[in-house]
Every structure is written in C-alpha cells, then in structure tokens.
C-alpha cells in the first residue's frame, strides 16, 4: 500500500470512528451556524472524489485551490488527497499577475474555487482547465476538456505550498503524505491529546493552517469564522468556546494590553497573577486555571487551555502573562520547507518563555547552529522526518537548501 493509500484509509477510518461527533462549526457573518459531523465531512469528501474521478484530472495532477477558510475548502483539499491529486493551495487575495504566475509555474490541470473567485479571476482559465465550484463540487461551465498528462506527476506529494518569496521568487514546497502524517503525530504529542476543540485562524495556504487542519482531523473539533476580523474573533471565542487556538504574536499582544488595562487598578488580582506564576514555575501546579476562570470566560469563552503562537517570536512578558493565567503555551518555530513543528514547546514544559520553542521536544528532530560566531549566532539547521521533498522544478534551490 502506498503512502497516499494509507493516508486515504486513515482519513476514512477516523471519519467512521467519530461519525456522530461534530467536526466543524462554521460561524457565518449573519450569526447563523453550519455544523458538520465527521460523517457529514466524509460524505462531502466522497462527493468531491467522485466529481474528480468523472473529470479529466488524474492521479498526480496538480490542482489549484483558492478559497477562504470554510468547511468546503477543507473537504476539497481532503478529497484531492484521497483521490491522489496534488493540491496547490494559494492565497486568492493576491494580485492577478501573481495568481497567473502560480497557475503557469505549477502546470495545473484544474482549479477549485468559490463563486466570487470564479467571477473575479478563475473564469479566465476555464477554456484550458476544468474549474470546480468548491461548494457543489460541480463545474462552473460544463464542457469537454482533453486529458493532457502532467510532465512530472508525483504520487508521493500531498500538497504544494509556496514560500513567501520575501528574499527571492516564491518557490513551491512539495509536502509528501509521509511527512504530513509524521507532522500530525508530533503535533498531537505536543498537545498530549487528539481531542482538541480549536478555533482556526491561520489560512490553508499557510503551513500552520494546513498542518493544524490535518492534526484536528484525528478526532478534534474545528471552529471557523466566515469573515475574520478583530470583532468576529472575539465574538467567535464566546460562541464556539474553544479549548485551543493558534495565533500570531500581535493578537496576543493586543489581548495582553486589553486585559492589563482592565486589571490595572486591582492590585490584589495582579498579586494573585504573580503568585500563580511563581507556583507554576517552582512546582508545576497550575492554579491559574482556577483563580482566573472569570478572565478565561470573558476573553476566550471559558474553556481555553492551549494557546499556540506562530509566525514570529512573542514578547517574553506576554507569553509569561498568559501562562500565569493558567494556559499551556505552545510556542512553535516552523517553516514551510521543514513543516510544523520544527522547534516547539509542549504541554510537558513547565513555564516556557523568551524563546521560539524547545529544541529537545522530539527525539526525531535534530537542531544545530552552523558555523556559530563568538556569540553563538549562525544559521539554524534542522533535520526532521517532516521535511519537504524539495522545491517544485527547482533542483538547484533544493540542493542549496540541503
């Protein structure tokens, strides 16, 4: 059995095991909710697999996926994986010329998007490629497309995510089924449970959003917001009542300032916060989750346990503050090339602060500093079973990266 077949079988078995459990809660802009059980999710996935089978796309073809966070984008990407095609997930809000670059560079054989993206952009390609409606799994335009095989179909690759391109032209990072399954295993070990109720903030085209989705597809529950902004985020905490969420440092810094303003004049509460931190540091007893339940309820809905941070290093005072309040601090350093996690803190760490993670969290991952200077500063190098297969059609860049 290939790794792709093992991956597909794993998804099917998880969905059958938790069939009656709510998997996704989609909170709409009009305050309504759409709830999918694992059974619903598997049904939606199978419908899309059938649609792909009845289309000109073949196993190993690259299919462009461009849509905002929703249950439908999760089902589309999962169906492509179960079918055996490679999802190329990109940010649909990029300028048209950049979208054209990804279409042409990836040598796609189809596009999956929503109606708005179809009208604004994807319709221009429908003479060349089938364009699937992400909600219905049908084609926007029913027409006959010739089957033209890709030059380099790859049955090992689950997805291609493009690097940010901040220092060079964006490169397509090929993530294999095997690497992603190992990533899920490590992340679940970091949390210490597969029963996580997480509000998802990172988009699918970001490695954190992609990895966390598949990690939660192990018995967890996902909360999604149709239109994410600061107001809808706070509202969704109260509605969904997650026990976990991962966000960028800026969000935590904003919440930190908001809570500190509320507590500014209450010297007794500030004293309790410092005592709670001292107890956690010295004994690993978490009294904060009991003492500050009211803060948890007011800010996060009352059930929050795990706070994950990615996309940058969080201020020491901020991460220590939230730990004093009783939360597990999952501080992760990752890259698209080496997947998630590379370096991380876990629920086993007593009081992690002033770092981007712990290099000894997993024996499977090795970290070293190449050619450090007198201050120990040098290039961070990672050896991990979650590493990319390479950059798509860029052997030179792949060799340089390794």
Short mmCIF file of C-alpha atoms in Angstrom, two decimals:
data_model
loop_
_atom_site.label_atom_id
_atom_site.label_comp_id
_atom_site.label_asym_id
_atom_site.label_seq_id
_atom_site.Cartn_x
_atom_site.Cartn_y
_atom_site.Cartn_z
CA UNK A 1 0.00 0.00 0.00
CA UNK A 2 1.36 3.42 -0.98
CA UNK A 3 1.58 6.32 1.49
CA UNK A 4 -1.22 8.05 -0.41
CA UNK A 5 -3.44 4.99 0.03
CA UNK A 6 -2.53 4.76 3.72
CA UNK A 7 -3.40 8.45 4.12
CA UNK A 8 -6.77 7.97 2.41
CA UNK A 9 -7.56 4.93 4.52
CA UNK A 10 -6.61 6.82 7.68
CA UNK A 11 -9.00 9.68 6.85
CA UNK A 12 -11.82 7.23 6.16
CA UNK A 13 -11.28 5.27 9.39
CA UNK A 14 -11.16 8.45 11.55
CA UNK A 15 -14.38 9.75 9.99
CA UNK A 16 -16.09 6.42 10.63
CA UNK A 17 -14.79 6.21 14.20
CA UNK A 18 -16.08 9.68 15.14
CA UNK A 19 -19.01 9.74 12.71
CA UNK A 20 -21.54 11.29 15.11
CA UNK A 21 -19.14 13.85 16.59
CA UNK A 22 -19.30 17.45 15.37
CA UNK A 23 -16.13 18.13 13.40
CA UNK A 24 -16.61 21.65 12.00
CA UNK A 25 -18.67 24.58 13.28
CA UNK A 26 -18.82 27.31 10.65
CA UNK A 27 -19.89 30.65 12.12
CA UNK A 28 -21.49 32.82 9.46
CA UNK A 29 -21.47 36.57 9.13
CA UNK A 30 -25.25 36.65 9.72
CA UNK A 31 -24.74 34.90 13.12
CA UNK A 32 -26.05 31.55 11.85
CA UNK A 33 -24.02 28.35 12.15
CA UNK A 34 -23.32 25.42 9.87
CA UNK A 35 -22.29 22.24 11.69
CA UNK A 36 -20.65 19.23 10.04
CA UNK A 37 -20.21 15.91 11.81
CA UNK A 38 -17.34 13.64 10.80
CA UNK A 39 -19.95 11.63 8.86
CA UNK A 40 -21.02 14.80 7.02
CA UNK A 41 -17.41 15.65 6.26
CA UNK A 42 -16.69 12.20 4.82
CA UNK A 43 -19.86 12.39 2.71
CA UNK A 44 -18.78 15.77 1.30
CA UNK A 45 -15.29 14.40 0.67
CA UNK A 46 -16.60 11.35 -1.21
CA UNK A 47 -18.84 13.52 -3.40
CA UNK A 48 -15.81 15.54 -4.45
CA UNK A 49 -13.70 12.45 -5.06
CA UNK A 50 -16.42 11.19 -7.42
CA UNK A 51 -16.51 14.55 -9.20
CA UNK A 52 -12.74 14.44 -9.74
CA UNK A 53 -12.92 10.84 -10.99
CA UNK A 54 -15.52 11.85 -13.57
CA UNK A 55 -13.40 14.77 -14.79
CA UNK A 56 -10.25 14.93 -16.94
CA UNK A 57 -7.92 15.21 -13.93
CA UNK A 58 -5.82 12.19 -12.98
CA UNK A 59 -3.82 10.98 -10.01
CA UNK A 60 -0.70 13.05 -9.53
CA UNK A 61 -2.12 16.08 -11.39
CA UNK A 62 -1.71 19.43 -9.69
CA UNK A 63 -4.97 21.23 -8.91
CA UNK A 64 -5.06 24.88 -7.84
CA UNK A 65 -7.13 25.51 -4.69
CA UNK A 66 -8.03 29.11 -3.92
CA UNK A 67 -10.73 29.89 -1.39
CA UNK A 68 -11.16 31.47 2.05
CA UNK A 69 -11.41 29.29 5.16
CA UNK A 70 -14.62 27.26 5.18
CA UNK A 71 -15.69 23.63 5.57
CA UNK A 72 -15.70 23.41 1.78
CA UNK A 73 -12.03 24.18 1.31
CA UNK A 74 -11.21 21.51 3.89
CA UNK A 75 -13.39 18.97 2.05
CA UNK A 76 -11.89 19.92 -1.32
CA UNK A 77 -8.28 19.52 -0.18
CA UNK A 78 -9.07 16.25 1.62
CA UNK A 79 -10.87 14.88 -1.44
CA UNK A 80 -7.92 15.72 -3.69
CA UNK A 81 -5.65 13.82 -1.29
CA UNK A 82 -8.00 10.82 -1.10
CA UNK A 83 -8.26 10.85 -4.91
CA UNK A 84 -4.49 11.14 -5.27
CA UNK A 85 -4.14 14.57 -6.88
CA UNK A 86 -1.82 17.30 -5.59
CA UNK A 87 -3.47 20.42 -4.16
CA UNK A 88 -1.61 23.65 -4.89
CA UNK A 89 -3.05 25.99 -2.25
CA UNK A 90 -2.55 29.72 -2.78
CA UNK A 91 -3.81 32.99 -1.37
CA UNK A 92 -6.78 34.09 -3.52
CA UNK A 93 -6.33 37.73 -2.47
CA UNK A 94 -3.03 38.11 -4.33
CA UNK A 95 -2.87 40.47 -7.34
CA UNK A 96 -3.92 38.93 -10.67
CA UNK A 97 -0.39 38.86 -12.10
CA UNK A 98 0.82 36.87 -9.09
CA UNK A 99 -2.05 34.40 -9.42
CA UNK A 100 -1.15 33.99 -13.09
CA UNK A 101 2.43 33.22 -12.04
CA UNK A 102 1.29 30.36 -9.78
CA UNK A 103 -1.10 28.94 -12.40
CA UNK A 104 1.61 28.81 -15.05
CA UNK A 105 4.51 27.74 -12.81
CA UNK A 106 2.56 24.86 -11.25
CA UNK A 107 1.36 23.40 -14.57
CA UNK A 108 -2.06 22.75 -13.12
CA UNK A 109 -4.80 20.58 -14.60
CA UNK A 110 -7.76 22.13 -12.80
CA UNK A 111 -8.93 24.83 -10.39
CA UNK A 112 -11.14 24.64 -7.29
CA UNK A 113 -12.59 27.95 -6.06
CA UNK A 114 -15.75 29.65 -4.83
CA UNK A 115 -18.21 31.64 -6.94
CA UNK A 116 -16.71 35.03 -6.10
CA UNK A 117 -13.16 34.00 -7.05
CA UNK A 118 -14.54 32.39 -10.20
CA UNK A 119 -16.18 35.66 -11.25
CA UNK A 120 -13.20 37.83 -10.31
CA UNK A 121 -10.41 35.64 -11.61
CA UNK A 122 -10.69 31.91 -12.34
CA UNK A 123 -13.19 32.19 -15.23
CA UNK A 124 -10.32 33.36 -17.48
CA UNK A 125 -8.81 29.85 -17.33
CA UNK A 126 -11.94 27.74 -17.94
CA UNK A 127 -11.17 27.24 -21.66
CA UNK A 128 -7.99 25.43 -20.64
CA UNK A 129 -8.88 23.76 -17.32
CA UNK A 130 -11.98 22.49 -15.54
CA UNK A 131 -12.97 24.95 -12.79
CA UNK A 132 -14.81 23.29 -9.89
CA UNK A 133 -17.26 25.03 -7.58
CA UNK A 134 -15.87 24.46 -4.10
CA UNK A 135 -19.37 24.32 -2.59
CA UNK A 136 -21.13 21.95 -5.00
CA UNK A 137 -18.08 20.12 -6.44
CA UNK A 138 -19.61 20.62 -9.91
CA UNK A 139 -18.05 22.55 -12.79
CA UNK A 140 -18.96 26.19 -13.27
CA UNK A 141 -19.12 25.54 -17.01
CA UNK A 142 -19.93 22.06 -18.33
CA UNK A 143 -17.70 21.42 -21.31
CA UNK A 144 -15.36 18.74 -22.60
CA UNK A 145 -11.68 19.02 -21.72
CA UNK A 146 -8.97 16.89 -23.30
CA UNK A 147 -6.85 14.85 -20.93
CA UNK A 148 -3.28 16.11 -21.09
CA UNK A 149 -0.94 14.40 -18.62
CA UNK A 150 1.38 16.50 -16.49
CA UNK A 151 5.04 16.15 -17.39
CA UNK A 152 6.08 15.18 -13.88
CA UNK A 153 3.17 13.72 -11.96
CA UNK A 154 4.20 12.83 -8.41
CA UNK A 155 2.14 10.33 -6.42
CA UNK A 156 4.17 10.93 -3.23
CA UNK A 157 3.22 14.61 -2.91
CA UNK A 158 0.15 15.63 -0.93
CA UNK A 159 0.32 19.37 -1.47
CA UNK A 160 2.44 22.23 -2.77
CA UNK A 161 2.57 25.38 -0.65
CA UNK A 162 4.50 28.35 -1.96
CA UNK A 163 7.10 30.06 0.20
CA UNK A 164 6.59 33.75 0.87
CA UNK A 165 9.23 34.86 -1.61
CA UNK A 166 10.46 37.67 0.67
CA UNK A 167 14.10 37.09 -0.34
CA UNK A 168 13.60 35.56 -3.80
CA UNK A 169 10.94 34.34 -6.21
CA UNK A 170 8.31 32.20 -4.42
CA UNK A 171 9.23 28.51 -4.51
CA UNK A 172 6.79 25.60 -4.49
CA UNK A 173 7.39 23.46 -1.41
CA UNK A 174 6.41 19.82 -2.04
CA UNK A 175 4.99 18.21 1.12
CA UNK A 176 4.65 14.43 0.98
CA UNK A 177 1.96 12.24 2.51
CA UNK A 178 4.58 10.56 4.70
CA UNK A 179 5.95 13.85 6.05
CA UNK A 180 2.49 15.19 6.80
CA UNK A 181 1.39 12.07 8.66
CA UNK A 182 4.52 12.36 10.83
CA UNK A 183 3.81 16.06 11.41
CA UNK A 184 0.33 15.18 12.70
CA UNK A 185 1.82 12.58 15.06
CA UNK A 186 4.31 15.06 16.53
CA UNK A 187 1.76 17.85 16.97
CA UNK A 188 -0.63 15.54 18.82
CA UNK A 189 2.23 14.59 21.12
CA UNK A 190 2.87 18.29 21.75
CA UNK A 191 -0.76 18.79 22.82
CA UNK A 192 -0.94 15.49 24.69
CA UNK A 193 -4.39 14.73 23.25
CA UNK A 194 -6.24 14.38 19.96
CA UNK A 195 -9.45 15.74 21.47
CA UNK A 196 -8.83 19.42 20.77
CA UNK A 197 -11.56 21.97 20.17
CA UNK A 198 -9.70 24.64 18.21
CA UNK A 199 -10.69 27.94 16.67
CA UNK A 200 -8.82 28.05 13.37
CA UNK A 201 -7.31 31.39 12.35
CA UNK A 202 -4.40 30.55 10.02
CA UNK A 203 -5.43 30.11 6.34
CA UNK A 204 -4.94 26.86 4.42
CA UNK A 205 -2.21 28.32 2.19
CA UNK A 206 -0.08 28.87 5.32
CA UNK A 207 1.79 25.81 6.61
CA UNK A 208 0.36 26.34 10.13
CA UNK A 209 -3.23 26.36 8.88
CA UNK A 210 -2.68 23.34 6.64
CA UNK A 211 -0.96 21.25 9.32
CA UNK A 212 -3.37 22.13 12.12
CA UNK A 213 -6.37 21.19 9.98
CA UNK A 214 -4.99 17.69 9.38
CA UNK A 215 -3.96 17.40 13.03
CA UNK A 216 -7.51 18.16 14.14
CA UNK A 217 -8.81 15.61 11.62
CA UNK A 218 -7.91 12.97 14.21
CA UNK A 219 -10.91 13.35 16.48
CA UNK A 220 -10.68 17.07 17.17
CA UNK A 221 -13.20 19.84 16.51
CA UNK A 222 -12.74 22.95 14.39
CA UNK A 223 -14.34 26.38 14.67
CA UNK A 224 -14.27 28.58 11.56
CA UNK A 225 -15.34 32.20 11.07
CA UNK A 226 -16.73 33.30 7.71
CA UNK A 227 -15.26 36.82 7.86
CA UNK A 228 -12.34 37.06 10.26
CA UNK A 229 -11.52 40.37 11.93
CA UNK A 230 -10.84 41.54 15.49
CA UNK A 231 -14.56 41.85 16.30
CA UNK A 232 -15.60 38.49 14.83
CA UNK A 233 -12.62 36.80 16.52
CA UNK A 234 -13.72 37.90 20.00
CA UNK A 235 -17.32 37.03 19.19
CA UNK A 236 -16.36 33.56 17.98
CA UNK A 237 -14.45 32.84 21.20
CA UNK A 238 -17.71 33.34 23.08
CA UNK A 239 -19.84 31.36 20.63
CA UNK A 240 -17.54 28.41 19.95
CA UNK A 241 -15.83 28.25 23.36
CA UNK A 242 -12.62 26.60 22.11
CA UNK A 243 -10.06 24.91 24.33
CA UNK A 244 -7.28 25.75 21.89
CA UNK A 245 -6.26 28.29 19.29
CA UNK A 246 -3.09 29.33 17.46
CA UNK A 247 -2.48 32.97 16.53
CA UNK A 248 0.30 35.38 15.61
CA UNK A 249 2.12 37.31 18.39
CA UNK A 250 0.37 40.58 17.53
CA UNK A 251 -3.02 39.15 18.56
CA UNK A 252 -1.70 38.03 21.95
CA UNK A 253 -0.04 41.38 22.50
CA UNK A 254 -3.35 43.13 21.82
CA UNK A 255 -5.21 40.82 24.22
CA UNK A 256 -2.47 41.29 26.82
CA UNK A 257 -2.86 45.07 26.73
CA UNK A 258 -6.67 44.80 26.88
CA UNK A 259 -6.61 42.53 29.95
CA UNK A 260 -3.90 44.56 31.70
CA UNK A 261 -5.94 47.75 31.29
CA UNK A 262 -8.92 46.02 32.90
CA UNK A 263 -6.74 44.86 35.83
CA UNK A 264 -4.62 47.99 36.16
CA UNK A 265 -6.15 49.27 39.40
CA UNK A 266 -6.77 45.88 41.00
CA UNK A 267 -3.56 45.31 42.97
CA UNK A 268 -4.87 42.15 44.61
CA UNK A 269 -5.58 40.44 41.26
CA UNK A 270 -2.16 41.46 39.96
CA UNK A 271 -0.63 40.00 43.11
CA UNK A 272 -2.52 36.72 42.54
CA UNK A 273 -1.29 36.59 38.93
CA UNK A 274 2.34 36.85 40.07
CA UNK A 275 1.80 34.24 42.82
CA UNK A 276 0.18 31.91 40.26
CA UNK A 277 3.22 32.27 38.00
CA UNK A 278 5.64 31.59 40.87
CA UNK A 279 3.76 28.41 41.84
CA UNK A 280 3.72 27.19 38.23
CA UNK A 281 7.44 27.85 37.81
CA UNK A 282 8.51 26.20 41.06
CA UNK A 283 6.04 23.30 41.46
CA UNK A 284 4.36 22.94 38.02
CA UNK A 285 0.97 23.22 39.77
CA UNK A 286 -1.40 25.20 37.58
CA UNK A 287 -3.54 27.26 39.97
CA UNK A 288 -4.11 29.95 37.35
CA UNK A 289 -6.77 27.96 35.53
CA UNK A 290 -8.85 28.01 38.76
CA UNK A 291 -8.05 31.50 40.01
CA UNK A 292 -8.69 33.25 36.70
CA UNK A 293 -11.68 31.38 35.32
CA UNK A 294 -13.57 34.67 35.03
CA UNK A 295 -10.87 36.13 32.75
CA UNK A 296 -10.90 32.95 30.66
CA UNK A 297 -14.67 33.22 30.30
CA UNK A 298 -14.64 36.92 29.49
CA UNK A 299 -11.87 36.75 26.87
CA UNK A 300 -11.90 33.21 25.43
CA UNK A 301 -15.34 31.81 26.29
CA UNK A 302 -14.33 29.84 29.40
CA UNK A 303 -12.79 26.59 28.10
CA UNK A 304 -9.41 27.71 26.73
CA UNK A 305 -6.43 25.54 27.69
CA UNK A 306 -3.94 25.66 24.78
CA UNK A 307 -2.59 28.89 23.32
CA UNK A 308 -0.39 28.39 20.28
CA UNK A 309 1.75 31.07 18.72
CA UNK A 310 3.46 31.06 15.33
CA UNK A 311 4.70 33.42 12.66
CA UNK A 312 7.16 35.16 14.98
CA UNK A 313 8.53 35.38 18.50
CA UNK A 314 6.14 36.58 21.18
CA UNK A 315 7.26 39.13 23.76
CA UNK A 316 8.52 37.47 26.95
CA UNK A 317 6.17 39.43 29.22
CA UNK A 318 3.19 38.49 27.06
CA UNK A 319 3.83 34.73 27.00
CA UNK A 320 4.60 34.69 30.73
CA UNK A 321 1.42 36.63 31.47
CA UNK A 322 -0.82 34.08 29.74
CA UNK A 323 0.97 31.20 31.45
CA UNK A 324 0.38 32.86 34.82
CA UNK A 325 -3.32 32.91 33.93
CA UNK A 326 -3.18 29.12 33.57
CA UNK A 327 -2.76 28.34 29.86
CA UNK A 328 -0.45 25.86 28.16
CA UNK A 329 1.85 27.87 25.89
CA UNK A 330 2.60 26.07 22.60
CA UNK A 331 5.32 28.27 21.14
CA UNK A 332 6.27 27.00 17.68
CA UNK A 333 9.04 27.78 15.22
CA UNK A 334 8.41 26.32 11.77
CA UNK A 335 8.94 26.82 8.07
CA UNK A 336 7.07 25.64 5.01
CA UNK A 337 10.12 23.61 3.96
CA UNK A 338 10.55 21.74 7.25
CA UNK A 339 6.87 21.67 8.17
CA UNK A 340 5.27 22.03 11.59
CA UNK A 341 6.68 21.54 14.18
CA UNK A 342 10.41 22.19 13.85
CA UNK A 343 11.04 23.62 17.30
CA UNK A 344 8.21 23.85 19.83
CA UNK A 345 7.17 23.88 23.44
CA UNK A 346 4.64 21.29 24.59
CA UNK A 347 2.21 20.73 27.44
CA UNK A 348 5.05 18.95 29.29
CA UNK A 349 7.09 22.14 29.57
CA UNK A 350 6.72 23.86 32.93
CA UNK A 351 6.99 27.55 32.13
CA UNK A 352 8.50 28.24 28.69
CA UNK A 353 9.26 31.86 27.90
CA UNK A 354 11.53 34.13 25.87
CA UNK A 355 12.06 31.56 23.11
CA UNK A 356 10.51 30.28 19.91
CA UNK A 357 10.40 26.70 21.16
CA UNK A 358 12.36 23.86 22.71
CA UNK A 359 14.93 22.06 20.56
CA UNK A 360 14.66 18.82 22.56
CA UNK A 361 10.87 18.47 22.32
CA UNK A 362 11.09 15.50 19.93
CA UNK A 363 13.95 12.98 19.62
CA UNK A 364 13.09 12.62 15.91
CA UNK A 365 14.14 16.23 15.24
CA UNK A 366 17.73 17.50 15.47
CA UNK A 367 18.72 21.16 15.58
CA UNK A 368 22.16 22.71 15.21
CA UNK A 369 23.75 26.12 14.62
CA UNK A 370 26.06 26.01 11.62
CA UNK A 371 29.36 27.91 11.98
CA UNK A 372 28.36 29.94 15.07
CA UNK A 373 30.20 33.17 15.77
CA UNK A 374 31.60 34.23 19.17
CA UNK A 375 28.04 34.98 20.36
CA UNK A 376 26.69 31.63 19.18
CA UNK A 377 24.89 33.19 16.23
CA UNK A 378 24.74 31.26 12.95
CA UNK A 379 22.40 29.53 10.56
CA UNK A 380 19.75 27.32 12.16
CA UNK A 381 19.76 23.88 10.55
CA UNK A 382 17.05 21.27 11.08
CA UNK A 383 16.92 17.53 10.49
CA UNK A 384 13.33 16.28 10.64
CA UNK A 385 11.21 13.44 9.24
CA UNK A 386 8.65 16.10 8.27
CA UNK A 387 10.90 17.80 5.71
CA UNK A 388 9.80 18.70 2.19
CA UNK A 389 10.54 16.51 -0.80
CA UNK A 390 12.08 19.56 -2.44
CA UNK A 391 11.18 22.69 -4.36
CA UNK A 392 8.92 22.08 -7.34
CA UNK A 393 11.00 22.07 -10.54
CA UNK A 394 13.94 23.76 -8.86
CA UNK A 395 16.75 21.26 -8.26
CA UNK A 396 19.34 24.00 -7.73
CA UNK A 397 17.36 25.67 -4.92
CA UNK A 398 16.65 22.25 -3.37
CA UNK A 399 20.36 21.39 -3.32
CA UNK A 400 21.16 24.76 -1.74
CA UNK A 401 18.51 24.27 0.94
CA UNK A 402 20.02 20.95 1.98
#
